[in-house]
Coordinates of C-alpha atoms in Angstrom, one line a residue:
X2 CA 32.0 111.2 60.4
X3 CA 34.1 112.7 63.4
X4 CA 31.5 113.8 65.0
X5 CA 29.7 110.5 65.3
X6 CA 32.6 108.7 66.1
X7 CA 33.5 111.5 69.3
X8 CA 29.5 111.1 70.2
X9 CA 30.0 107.6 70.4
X10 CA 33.3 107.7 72.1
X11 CA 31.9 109.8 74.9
X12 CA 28.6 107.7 75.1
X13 CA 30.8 104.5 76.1
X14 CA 33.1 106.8 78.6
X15 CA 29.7 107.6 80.2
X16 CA 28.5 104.5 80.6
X17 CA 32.0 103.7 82.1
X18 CA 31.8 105.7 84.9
X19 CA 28.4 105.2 85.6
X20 CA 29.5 101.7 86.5
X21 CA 32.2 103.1 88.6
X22 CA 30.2 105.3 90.0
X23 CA 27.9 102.5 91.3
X24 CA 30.6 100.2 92.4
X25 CA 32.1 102.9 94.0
X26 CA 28.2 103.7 96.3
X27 CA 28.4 100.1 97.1
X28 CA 31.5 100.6 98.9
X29 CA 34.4 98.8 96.4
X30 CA 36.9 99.6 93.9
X31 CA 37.0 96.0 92.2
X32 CA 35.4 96.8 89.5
X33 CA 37.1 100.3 88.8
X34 CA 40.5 98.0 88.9
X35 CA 39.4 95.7 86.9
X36 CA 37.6 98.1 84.3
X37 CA 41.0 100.4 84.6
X38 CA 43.3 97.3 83.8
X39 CA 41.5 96.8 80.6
X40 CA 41.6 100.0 79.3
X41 CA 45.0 101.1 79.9
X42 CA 46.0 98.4 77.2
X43 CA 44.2 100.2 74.5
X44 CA 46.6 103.0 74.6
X45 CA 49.0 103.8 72.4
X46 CA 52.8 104.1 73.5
X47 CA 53.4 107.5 71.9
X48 CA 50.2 108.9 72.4
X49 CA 48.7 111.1 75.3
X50 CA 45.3 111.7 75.1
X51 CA 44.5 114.3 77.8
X52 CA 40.7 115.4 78.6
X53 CA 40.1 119.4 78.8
X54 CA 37.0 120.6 80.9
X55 CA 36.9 123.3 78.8
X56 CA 37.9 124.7 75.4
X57 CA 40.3 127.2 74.9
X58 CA 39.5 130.7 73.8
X59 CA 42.6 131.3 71.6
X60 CA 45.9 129.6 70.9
X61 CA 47.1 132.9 70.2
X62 CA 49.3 133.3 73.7
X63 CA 49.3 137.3 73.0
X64 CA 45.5 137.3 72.6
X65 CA 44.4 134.9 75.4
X66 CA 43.8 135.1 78.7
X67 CA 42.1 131.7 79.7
X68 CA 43.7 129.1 81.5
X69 CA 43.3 126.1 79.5
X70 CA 44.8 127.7 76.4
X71 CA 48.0 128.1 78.3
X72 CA 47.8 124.3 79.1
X73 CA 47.4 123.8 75.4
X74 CA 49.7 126.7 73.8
X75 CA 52.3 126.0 76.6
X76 CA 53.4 123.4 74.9
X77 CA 53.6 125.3 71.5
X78 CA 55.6 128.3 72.5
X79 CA 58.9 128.4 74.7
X80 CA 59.6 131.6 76.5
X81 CA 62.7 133.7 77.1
X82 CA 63.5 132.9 80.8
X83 CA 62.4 130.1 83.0
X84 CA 61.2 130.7 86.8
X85 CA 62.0 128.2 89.2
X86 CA 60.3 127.1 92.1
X87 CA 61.9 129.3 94.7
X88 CA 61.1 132.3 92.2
X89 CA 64.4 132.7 90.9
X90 CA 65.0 132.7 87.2
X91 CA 67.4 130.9 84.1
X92 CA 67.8 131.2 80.8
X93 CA 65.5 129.5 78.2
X94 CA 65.4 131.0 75.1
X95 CA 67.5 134.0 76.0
X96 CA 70.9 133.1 77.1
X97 CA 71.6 135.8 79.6
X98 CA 70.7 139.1 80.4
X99 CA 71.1 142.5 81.7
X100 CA 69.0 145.2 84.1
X101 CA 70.1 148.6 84.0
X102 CA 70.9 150.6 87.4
X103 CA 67.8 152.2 87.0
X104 CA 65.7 149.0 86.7
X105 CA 63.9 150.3 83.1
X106 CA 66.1 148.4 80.8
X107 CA 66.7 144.9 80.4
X108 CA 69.2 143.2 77.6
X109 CA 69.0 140.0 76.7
X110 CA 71.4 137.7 74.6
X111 CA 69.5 135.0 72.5
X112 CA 70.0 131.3 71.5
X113 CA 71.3 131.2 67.8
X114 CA 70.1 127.5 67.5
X115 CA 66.4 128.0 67.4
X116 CA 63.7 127.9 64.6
X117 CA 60.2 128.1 64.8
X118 CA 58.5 125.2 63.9
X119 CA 57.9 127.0 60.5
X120 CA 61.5 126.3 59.4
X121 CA 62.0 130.2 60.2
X122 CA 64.5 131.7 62.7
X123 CA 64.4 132.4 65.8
X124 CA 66.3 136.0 66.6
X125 CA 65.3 139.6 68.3
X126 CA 63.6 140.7 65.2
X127 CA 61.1 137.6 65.6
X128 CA 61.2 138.8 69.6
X129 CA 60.1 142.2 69.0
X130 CA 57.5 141.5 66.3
X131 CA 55.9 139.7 68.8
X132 CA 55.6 142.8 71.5
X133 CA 54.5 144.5 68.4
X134 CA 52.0 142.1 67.7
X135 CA 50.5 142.0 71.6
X136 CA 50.5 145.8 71.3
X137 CA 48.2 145.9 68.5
X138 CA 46.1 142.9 69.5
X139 CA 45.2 144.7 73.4
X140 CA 43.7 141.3 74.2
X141 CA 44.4 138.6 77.2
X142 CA 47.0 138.3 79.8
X143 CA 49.8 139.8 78.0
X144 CA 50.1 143.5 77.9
X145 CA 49.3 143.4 81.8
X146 CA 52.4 140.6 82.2
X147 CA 54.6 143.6 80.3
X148 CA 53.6 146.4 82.7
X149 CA 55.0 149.6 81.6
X150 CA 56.6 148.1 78.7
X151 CA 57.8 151.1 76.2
X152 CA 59.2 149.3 73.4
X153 CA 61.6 147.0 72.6
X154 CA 64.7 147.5 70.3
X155 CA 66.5 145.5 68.4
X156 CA 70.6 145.8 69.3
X157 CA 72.0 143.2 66.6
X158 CA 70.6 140.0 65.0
X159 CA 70.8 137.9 68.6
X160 CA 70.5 140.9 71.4
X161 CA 67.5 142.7 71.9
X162 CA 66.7 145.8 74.6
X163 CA 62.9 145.7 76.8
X164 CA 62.5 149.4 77.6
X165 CA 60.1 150.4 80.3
X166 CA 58.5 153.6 81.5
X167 CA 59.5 153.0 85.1
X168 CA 60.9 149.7 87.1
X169 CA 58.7 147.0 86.8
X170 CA 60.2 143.7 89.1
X171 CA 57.5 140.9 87.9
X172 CA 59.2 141.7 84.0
X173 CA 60.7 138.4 84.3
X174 CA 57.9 136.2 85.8
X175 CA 55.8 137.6 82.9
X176 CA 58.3 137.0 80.2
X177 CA 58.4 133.0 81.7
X178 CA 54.6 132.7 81.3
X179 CA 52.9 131.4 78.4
X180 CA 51.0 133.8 77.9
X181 CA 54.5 135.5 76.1
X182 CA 55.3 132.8 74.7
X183 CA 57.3 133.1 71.8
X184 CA 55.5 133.0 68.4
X185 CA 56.6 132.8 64.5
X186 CA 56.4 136.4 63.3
X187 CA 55.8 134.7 59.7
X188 CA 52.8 132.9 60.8
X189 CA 51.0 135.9 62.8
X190 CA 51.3 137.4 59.5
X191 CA 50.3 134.6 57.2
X192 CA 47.4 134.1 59.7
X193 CA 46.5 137.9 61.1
X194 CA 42.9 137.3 62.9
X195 CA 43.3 133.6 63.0
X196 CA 46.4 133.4 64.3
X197 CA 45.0 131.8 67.2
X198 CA 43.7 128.7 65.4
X199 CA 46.8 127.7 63.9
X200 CA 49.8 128.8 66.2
X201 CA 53.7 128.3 65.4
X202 CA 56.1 128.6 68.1
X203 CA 59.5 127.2 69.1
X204 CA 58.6 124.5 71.9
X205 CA 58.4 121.0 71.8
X206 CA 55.1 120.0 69.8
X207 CA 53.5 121.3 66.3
X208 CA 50.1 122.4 66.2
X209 CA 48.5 120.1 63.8
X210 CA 44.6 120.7 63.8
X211 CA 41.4 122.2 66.4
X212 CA 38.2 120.6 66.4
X213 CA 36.0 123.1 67.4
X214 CA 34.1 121.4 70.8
X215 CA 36.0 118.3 70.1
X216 CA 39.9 118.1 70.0
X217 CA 43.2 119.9 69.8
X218 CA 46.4 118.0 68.1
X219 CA 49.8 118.6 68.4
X220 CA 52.8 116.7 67.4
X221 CA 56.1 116.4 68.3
X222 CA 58.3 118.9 66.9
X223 CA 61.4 116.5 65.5
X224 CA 64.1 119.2 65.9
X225 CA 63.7 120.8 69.6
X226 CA 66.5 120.6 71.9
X227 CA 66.5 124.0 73.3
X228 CA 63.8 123.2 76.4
X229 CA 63.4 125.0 79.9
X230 CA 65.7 124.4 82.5
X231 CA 63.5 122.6 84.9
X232 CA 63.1 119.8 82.3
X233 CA 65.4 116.5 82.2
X234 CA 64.5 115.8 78.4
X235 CA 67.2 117.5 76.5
X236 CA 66.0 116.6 72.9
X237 CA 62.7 116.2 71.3
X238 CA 59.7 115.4 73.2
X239 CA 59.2 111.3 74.2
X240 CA 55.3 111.8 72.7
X241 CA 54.9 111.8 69.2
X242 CA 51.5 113.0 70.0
X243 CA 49.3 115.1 72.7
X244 CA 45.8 115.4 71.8
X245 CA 43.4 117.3 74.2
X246 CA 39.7 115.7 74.4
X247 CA 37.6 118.9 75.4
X248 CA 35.0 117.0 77.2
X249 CA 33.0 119.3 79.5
X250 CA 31.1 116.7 81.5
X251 CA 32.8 116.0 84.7
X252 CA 31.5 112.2 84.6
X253 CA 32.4 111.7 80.9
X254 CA 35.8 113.4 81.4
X255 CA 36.8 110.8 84.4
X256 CA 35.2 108.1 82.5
X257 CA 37.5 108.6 79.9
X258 CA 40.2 108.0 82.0
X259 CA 38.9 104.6 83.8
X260 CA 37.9 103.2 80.8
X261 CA 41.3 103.5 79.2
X262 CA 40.2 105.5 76.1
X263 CA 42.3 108.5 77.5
X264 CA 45.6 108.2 79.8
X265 CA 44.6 111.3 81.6
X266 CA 42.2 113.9 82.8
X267 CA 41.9 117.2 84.4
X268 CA 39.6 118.9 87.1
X269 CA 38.8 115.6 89.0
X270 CA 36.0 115.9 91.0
X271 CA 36.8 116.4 95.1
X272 CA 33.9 113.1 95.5
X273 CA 35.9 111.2 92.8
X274 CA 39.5 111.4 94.4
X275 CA 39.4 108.7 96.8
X276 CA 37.9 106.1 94.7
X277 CA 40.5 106.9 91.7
X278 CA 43.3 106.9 94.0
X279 CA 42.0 103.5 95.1
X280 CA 42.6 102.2 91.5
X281 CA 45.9 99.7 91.1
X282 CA 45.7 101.4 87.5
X283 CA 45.8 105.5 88.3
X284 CA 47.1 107.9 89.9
X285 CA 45.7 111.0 91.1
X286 CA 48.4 114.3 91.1
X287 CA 48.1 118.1 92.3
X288 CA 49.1 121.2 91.9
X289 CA 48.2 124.0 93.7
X290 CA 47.9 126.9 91.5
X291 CA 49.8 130.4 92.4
X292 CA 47.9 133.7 91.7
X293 CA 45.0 134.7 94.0
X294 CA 42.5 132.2 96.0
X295 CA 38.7 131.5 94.8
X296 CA 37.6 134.9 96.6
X297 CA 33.8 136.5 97.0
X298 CA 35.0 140.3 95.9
X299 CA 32.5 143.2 96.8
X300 CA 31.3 146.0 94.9
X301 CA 32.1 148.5 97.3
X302 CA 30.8 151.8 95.3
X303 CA 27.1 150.5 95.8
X304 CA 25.1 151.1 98.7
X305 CA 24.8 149.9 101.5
X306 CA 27.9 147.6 100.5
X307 CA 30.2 150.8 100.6
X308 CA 30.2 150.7 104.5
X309 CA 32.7 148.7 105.8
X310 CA 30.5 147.6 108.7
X311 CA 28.2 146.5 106.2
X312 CA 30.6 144.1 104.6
X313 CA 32.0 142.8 107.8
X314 CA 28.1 141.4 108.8
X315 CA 28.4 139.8 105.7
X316 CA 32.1 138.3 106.3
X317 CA 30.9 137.1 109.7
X318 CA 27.6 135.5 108.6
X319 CA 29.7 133.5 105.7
X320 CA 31.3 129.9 107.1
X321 CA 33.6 129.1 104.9
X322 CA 35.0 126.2 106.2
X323 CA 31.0 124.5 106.1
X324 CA 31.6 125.5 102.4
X325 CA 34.7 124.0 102.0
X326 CA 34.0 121.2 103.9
X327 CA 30.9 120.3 102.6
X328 CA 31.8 120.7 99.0
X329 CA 35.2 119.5 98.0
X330 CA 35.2 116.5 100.8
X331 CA 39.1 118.0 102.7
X332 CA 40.4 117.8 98.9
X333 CA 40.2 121.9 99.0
X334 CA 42.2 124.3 101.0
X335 CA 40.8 126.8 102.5
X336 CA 41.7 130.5 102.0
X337 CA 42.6 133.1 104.3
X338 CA 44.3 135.6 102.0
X339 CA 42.9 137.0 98.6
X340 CA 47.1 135.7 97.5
X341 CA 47.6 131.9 97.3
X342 CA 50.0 130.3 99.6
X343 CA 53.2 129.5 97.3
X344 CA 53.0 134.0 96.3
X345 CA 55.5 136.0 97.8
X346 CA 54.7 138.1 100.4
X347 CA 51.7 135.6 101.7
X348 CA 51.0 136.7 104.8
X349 CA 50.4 133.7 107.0
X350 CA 49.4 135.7 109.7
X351 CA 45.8 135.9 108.3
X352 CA 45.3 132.1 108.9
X353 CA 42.7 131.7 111.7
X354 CA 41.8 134.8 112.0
X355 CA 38.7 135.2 110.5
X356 CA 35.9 133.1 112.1
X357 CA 32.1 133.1 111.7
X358 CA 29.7 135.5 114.4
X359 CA 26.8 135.6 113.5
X360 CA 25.7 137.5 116.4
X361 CA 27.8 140.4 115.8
X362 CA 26.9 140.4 112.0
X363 CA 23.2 141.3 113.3
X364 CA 24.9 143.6 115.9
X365 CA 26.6 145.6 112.9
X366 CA 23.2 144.9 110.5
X367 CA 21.2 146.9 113.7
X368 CA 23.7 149.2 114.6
X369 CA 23.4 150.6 110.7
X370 CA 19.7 150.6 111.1
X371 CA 18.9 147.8 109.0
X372 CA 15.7 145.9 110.7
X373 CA 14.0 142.3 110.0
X374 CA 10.7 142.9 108.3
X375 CA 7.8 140.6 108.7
X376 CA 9.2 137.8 105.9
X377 CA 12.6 138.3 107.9
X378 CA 14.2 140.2 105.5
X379 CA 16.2 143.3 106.6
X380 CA 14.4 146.8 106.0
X381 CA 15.8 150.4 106.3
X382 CA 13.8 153.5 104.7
X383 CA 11.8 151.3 103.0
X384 CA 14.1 149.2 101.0
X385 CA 15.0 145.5 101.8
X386 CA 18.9 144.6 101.9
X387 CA 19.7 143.0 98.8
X388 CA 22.7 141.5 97.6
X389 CA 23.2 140.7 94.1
X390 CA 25.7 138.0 94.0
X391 CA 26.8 137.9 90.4
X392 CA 28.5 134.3 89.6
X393 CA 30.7 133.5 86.0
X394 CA 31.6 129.9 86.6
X395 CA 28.2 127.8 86.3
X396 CA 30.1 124.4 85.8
X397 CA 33.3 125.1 88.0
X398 CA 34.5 124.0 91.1
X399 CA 31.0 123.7 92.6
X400 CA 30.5 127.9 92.6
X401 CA 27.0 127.8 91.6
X402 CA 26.7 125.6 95.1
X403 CA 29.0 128.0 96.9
X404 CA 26.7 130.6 96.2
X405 CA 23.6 128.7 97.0
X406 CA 25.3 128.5 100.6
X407 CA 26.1 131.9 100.7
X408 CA 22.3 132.6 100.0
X409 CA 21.3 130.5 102.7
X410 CA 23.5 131.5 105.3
X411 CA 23.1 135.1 105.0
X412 CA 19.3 134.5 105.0
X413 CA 19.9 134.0 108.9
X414 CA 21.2 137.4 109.0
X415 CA 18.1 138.8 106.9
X416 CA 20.2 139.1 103.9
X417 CA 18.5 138.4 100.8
X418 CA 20.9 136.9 97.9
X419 CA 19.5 137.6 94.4
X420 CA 22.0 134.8 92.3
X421 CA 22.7 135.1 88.8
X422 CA 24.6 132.8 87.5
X423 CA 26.1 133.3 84.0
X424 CA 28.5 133.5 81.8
X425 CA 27.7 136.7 80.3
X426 CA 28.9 138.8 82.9
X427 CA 29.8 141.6 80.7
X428 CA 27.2 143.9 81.0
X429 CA 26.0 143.8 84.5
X430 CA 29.7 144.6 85.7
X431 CA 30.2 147.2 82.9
X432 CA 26.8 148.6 85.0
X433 CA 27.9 148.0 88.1
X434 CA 25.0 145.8 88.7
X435 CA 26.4 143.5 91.3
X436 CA 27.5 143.8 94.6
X437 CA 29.5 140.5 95.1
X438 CA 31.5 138.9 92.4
X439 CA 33.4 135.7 92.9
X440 CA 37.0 135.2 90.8
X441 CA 39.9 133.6 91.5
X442 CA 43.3 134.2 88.8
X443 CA 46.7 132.5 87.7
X444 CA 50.1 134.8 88.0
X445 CA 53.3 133.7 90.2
X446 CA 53.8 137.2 91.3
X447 CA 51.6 139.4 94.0
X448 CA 51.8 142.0 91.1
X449 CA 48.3 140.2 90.3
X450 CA 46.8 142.6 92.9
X451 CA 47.1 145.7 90.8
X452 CA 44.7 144.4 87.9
X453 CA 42.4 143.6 91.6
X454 CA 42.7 146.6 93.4
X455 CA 44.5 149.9 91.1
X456 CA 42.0 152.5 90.8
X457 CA 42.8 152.5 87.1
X458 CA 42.4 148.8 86.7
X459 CA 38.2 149.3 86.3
X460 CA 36.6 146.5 84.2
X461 CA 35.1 149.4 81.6
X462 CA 39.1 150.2 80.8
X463 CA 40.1 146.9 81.0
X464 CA 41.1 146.1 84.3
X465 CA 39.4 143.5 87.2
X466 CA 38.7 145.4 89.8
X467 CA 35.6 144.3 90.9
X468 CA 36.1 145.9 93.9
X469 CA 35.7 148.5 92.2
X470 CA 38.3 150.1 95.3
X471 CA 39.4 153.0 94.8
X472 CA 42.1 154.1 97.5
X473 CA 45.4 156.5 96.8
X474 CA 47.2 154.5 99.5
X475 CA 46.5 151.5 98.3
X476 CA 47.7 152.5 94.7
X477 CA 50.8 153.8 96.5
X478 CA 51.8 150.8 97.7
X479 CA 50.8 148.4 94.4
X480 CA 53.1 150.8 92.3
X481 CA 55.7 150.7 95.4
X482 CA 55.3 146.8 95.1
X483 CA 55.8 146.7 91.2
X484 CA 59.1 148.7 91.4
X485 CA 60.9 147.4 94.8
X486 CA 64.0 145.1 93.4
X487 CA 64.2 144.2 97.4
X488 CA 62.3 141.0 98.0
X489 CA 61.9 141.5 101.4
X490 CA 60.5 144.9 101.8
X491 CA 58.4 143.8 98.7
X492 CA 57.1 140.8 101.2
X493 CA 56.1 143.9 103.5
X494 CA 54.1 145.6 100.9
X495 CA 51.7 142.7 99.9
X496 CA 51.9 141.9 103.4
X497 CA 49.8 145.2 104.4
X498 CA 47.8 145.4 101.2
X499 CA 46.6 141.4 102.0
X500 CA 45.7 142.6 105.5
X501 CA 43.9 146.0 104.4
X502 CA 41.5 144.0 101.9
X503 CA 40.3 141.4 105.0
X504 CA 40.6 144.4 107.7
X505 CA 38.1 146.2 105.1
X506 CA 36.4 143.4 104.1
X507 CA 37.0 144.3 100.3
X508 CA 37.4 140.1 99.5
X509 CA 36.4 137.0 101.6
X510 CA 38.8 134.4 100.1
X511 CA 37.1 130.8 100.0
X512 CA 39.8 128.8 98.6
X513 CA 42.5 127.4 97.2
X514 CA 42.4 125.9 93.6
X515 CA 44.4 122.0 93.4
X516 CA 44.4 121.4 89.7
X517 CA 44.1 117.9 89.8
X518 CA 45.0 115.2 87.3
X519 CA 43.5 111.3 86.5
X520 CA 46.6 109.4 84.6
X521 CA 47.1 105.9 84.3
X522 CA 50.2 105.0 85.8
X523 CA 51.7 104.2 82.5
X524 CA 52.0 107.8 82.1
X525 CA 55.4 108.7 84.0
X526 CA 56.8 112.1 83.9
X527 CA 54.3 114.7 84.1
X528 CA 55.4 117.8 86.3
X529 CA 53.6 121.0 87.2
X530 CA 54.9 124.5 86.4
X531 CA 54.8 127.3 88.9
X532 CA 51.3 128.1 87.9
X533 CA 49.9 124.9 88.7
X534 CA 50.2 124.1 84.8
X535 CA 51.0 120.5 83.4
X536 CA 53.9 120.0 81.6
X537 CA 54.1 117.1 78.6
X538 CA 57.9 117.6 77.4
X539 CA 59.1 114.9 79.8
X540 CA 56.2 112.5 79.7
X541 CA 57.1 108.7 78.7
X542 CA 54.6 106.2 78.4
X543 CA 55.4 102.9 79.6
X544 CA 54.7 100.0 78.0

């Protein structure tokens, strides 16, 4: 029965926006208004429904490392300390706390007001069963957030020690993600493996129920009053609900949205943007997300991509502004840097400096004795130059079509792209099979590059260096960037490991990602975390 009544939920959003759509080729946003103004009524004061592109791996926020299940479990768990938008920190659920001289201890002193939403309490015995529990899970974003986490200890009922192997400075940008989040020690128990589909934390809304492909429910936790810092709402949430539609379809998603049967969307598409802003009835936010830019990374242990040369040709063949021009309509930014903008240590001396030549990518192509065969397809020793451009996102952010531009502009060069596009990705970078591999991430620290670039960070031990790169200096100055307290020499770190990837042509960064949202304006409220993340816990909608 729920399954017919989503089908036929999403067959009338379709047809919604397929109206839009047409009104909108024909030049006018009447109809949208009028269609908009209709369904905002059907929504209920104390509800948000909001509509997920995709489906989230895990609620489990020790086991996950996708970006939509921190939009979900956000919401779930609370953290220990809150970063702010200048990248300082507060408290949260730890009141205070302490860093030794030597930068490999950290104390913190815990709320005694806080229960989980299991009725159980919140102390530092629930804090360190949940390191425990990331340690023996190995999975997602979490063990990397920790660094060289050692253990933790437990120095009364409300103080608890972090111990680390050596100093680690993003510790407390980690500790404020999601991804360690807080979580019920009773319930990863009661759970074990499926933990993740029934989650218990501190924050503001109770998990309630997941519809596999269909929807995730929460409700509002009557008894919060311990939020973040950055919040106004200093009780329990204003929703008595959040439900998250996972609706896939881009057209169906934003549908949902005009038609009234949700109050809000994500991922809006850049050729939908005008038309919704036009709309008396919604209203179009974004976010730019912190971490690293959409970037094309290469594999630079196989030949001939392990000269530098022969990655520059391919840098200078590649227009990226035509790309991001062509396919997100001036609602993208375009990247310079493999960091995002809003990072410390973004060097914005890169901007402008990379510009398409495609005479000197030939010059480089000849000078390595690669030469156009009859088909015009470079030859040398009697093997044609092949990339294998190895793409994960099919249905995100128009990457498939990047890479069809790629293809075609590094044709002129007498570069032939073989694409595969998949989302099984596994196995050809376990091989190595794949010479570019594009990837963008979510952190709001330039730690992020040491997963990118270590030498240790290989995808076969659970790293993403698809770089493959591996360089003692630049390992020297990642682990010199993880342990400088200074934030200005730690500015002049990233700074020259930003400029050695373009100078070496190790990443060409594309851009940078706006989350973008489709509410009704009846939805007030809704802010965006550091990461570029929607937050719920001060939503109100009006009447």
């Amino acid at each position: 029965m729920e399954k017919k009544q989503t089908k036929k939920w999403l067959q009338s959003t379709a047809i919604t926006l397929a109206a839009a759509l047409l009104l909108a080729g024909c030049g006018t946003d009447q109809g949208q208004g009028t269609s908009s103004a209709q369904a905002v009524s059907a929504g209920s004061a104390s509800e948000l429904t909001y509509a997920l592109a995709t489906s989230p791996d895990s609620l489990d926020a020790g086991a996950s490392g996708f970006a939509v299940s921190h939009r979900v479990f956000r919401n779930i768990f609370d953290s220990l300390v809150s970063q702010q938008k200048d990248g300082t920190f507060q408290p949260w659920l730890a009141t205070g706390w302490k860093k030794s001289e030597d930068g490999k201890t950290y104390t913190f002193t815990l709320r005694q007001d806080v229960t989980f939403q299991d009725g159980t309490k919140f102390n530092a015995e629930a804090v360190k069963a949940n390191f425990d529990h990331i340690y023996s899970g190995g999975r997602g974003q979490s063990i990397a957030l920790l660094g060289p986490f050692q253990s933790a200890e437990v120095v009364d009922e409300y103080t608890i020690k972090i111990i680390l192997s050596k100093p680690f400075e993003p510790l407390l940008s980690g500790l404020s993600s999601g991804f360690l989040g807080i979580s019920s020690p009773k319930a990863i128990q009661e759970f074990g493996d499926q933990y993740g589909k029934h989650p218990v934390g501190t924050g503001p809304f109770k998990f309630v129920k997941w519809s596999e492909n269909d929807e995730i429910v929460l409700e509002k936790n009557p008894d919060y009053k311990w939020g973040p810092p950055t919040a106004e709402n200093k009780g329990p949430s204003h929703l008595d609900k959040l439900i998250f539609k996972i609706i896939p379809e881009e057209a169906t998603r934003i549908g949902s949205v005009q038609s009234g049967q949700g109050l809000a969307a994500e991922t809006v598409p850049p050729q939908l943007i005008s038309a919704l802003q036009n709309d008396e009835k919604l209203k179009v936010d974004q976010s730019i997300t912190n971490g690293t830019a959409f970037s094309l990374y290469f594999n630079t242990k196989n030949e001939p991509w392990n000269d530098v040369k022969a990655r520059k040709a391919v840098h200078l063949a590649i227009d990226v502004d035509t790309i991001v021009n062509t396919l997100y309509l001036g609602t993208y930014q375009r990247a310079w840097s493999p960091l995002t903008p809003g990072m410390l240590g973004y060097d914005v001396t890169l901007e402008n400096k990379l510009a398409p030549d495609v005479a000197k990518a030939n010059q480089y192509l000849d000078e390595l004795g690669w030469k156009k065969g009859a088909d015009g397809i470079r030859e040398k020793d009697g093997k044609k130059l092949i990339i294998r451009y190895l793409e994960p996102s099919p249905n995100r952010e128009k990457r498939n079509d990047i890479a069809a531009i790629v293809q075609q502009q590094l044709k002129q060069i007498g570069v032939q792209v073989n694409l595969t596009i998949t989302k099984d990705t596994n196995t050809p970078i376990s091989k190595g099979e794949y010479d570019i591999f594009g990837n963008s991430q979510v952190k709001a620290d330039p730690d992020i590059l040491t997963n990118l670039l270590r030498s240790d960070r290989m995808f076969t031990k659970g790293g993403t260096n698809w770089a493959q790169l591996s360089d003692p200096n630049i390992d020297k100055l990642l682990e010199q960037g993880s342990s400088e307290s200074d934030p200005e020499k730690r500015k002049a770190i990233y700074t020259k490991i930003q400029q050695y990837m373009i100078e070496n042509a190790i990443a060409l960064p594309i851009y940078v990602f706006p989350y973008t949202v489709a509410h009704s304006k009846s939805v007030e409220g809704l802010k965006f975390d550091l990461l570029g993340y929607p937050q719920f816990y001060d939503v109100q909608i009006r009447n």
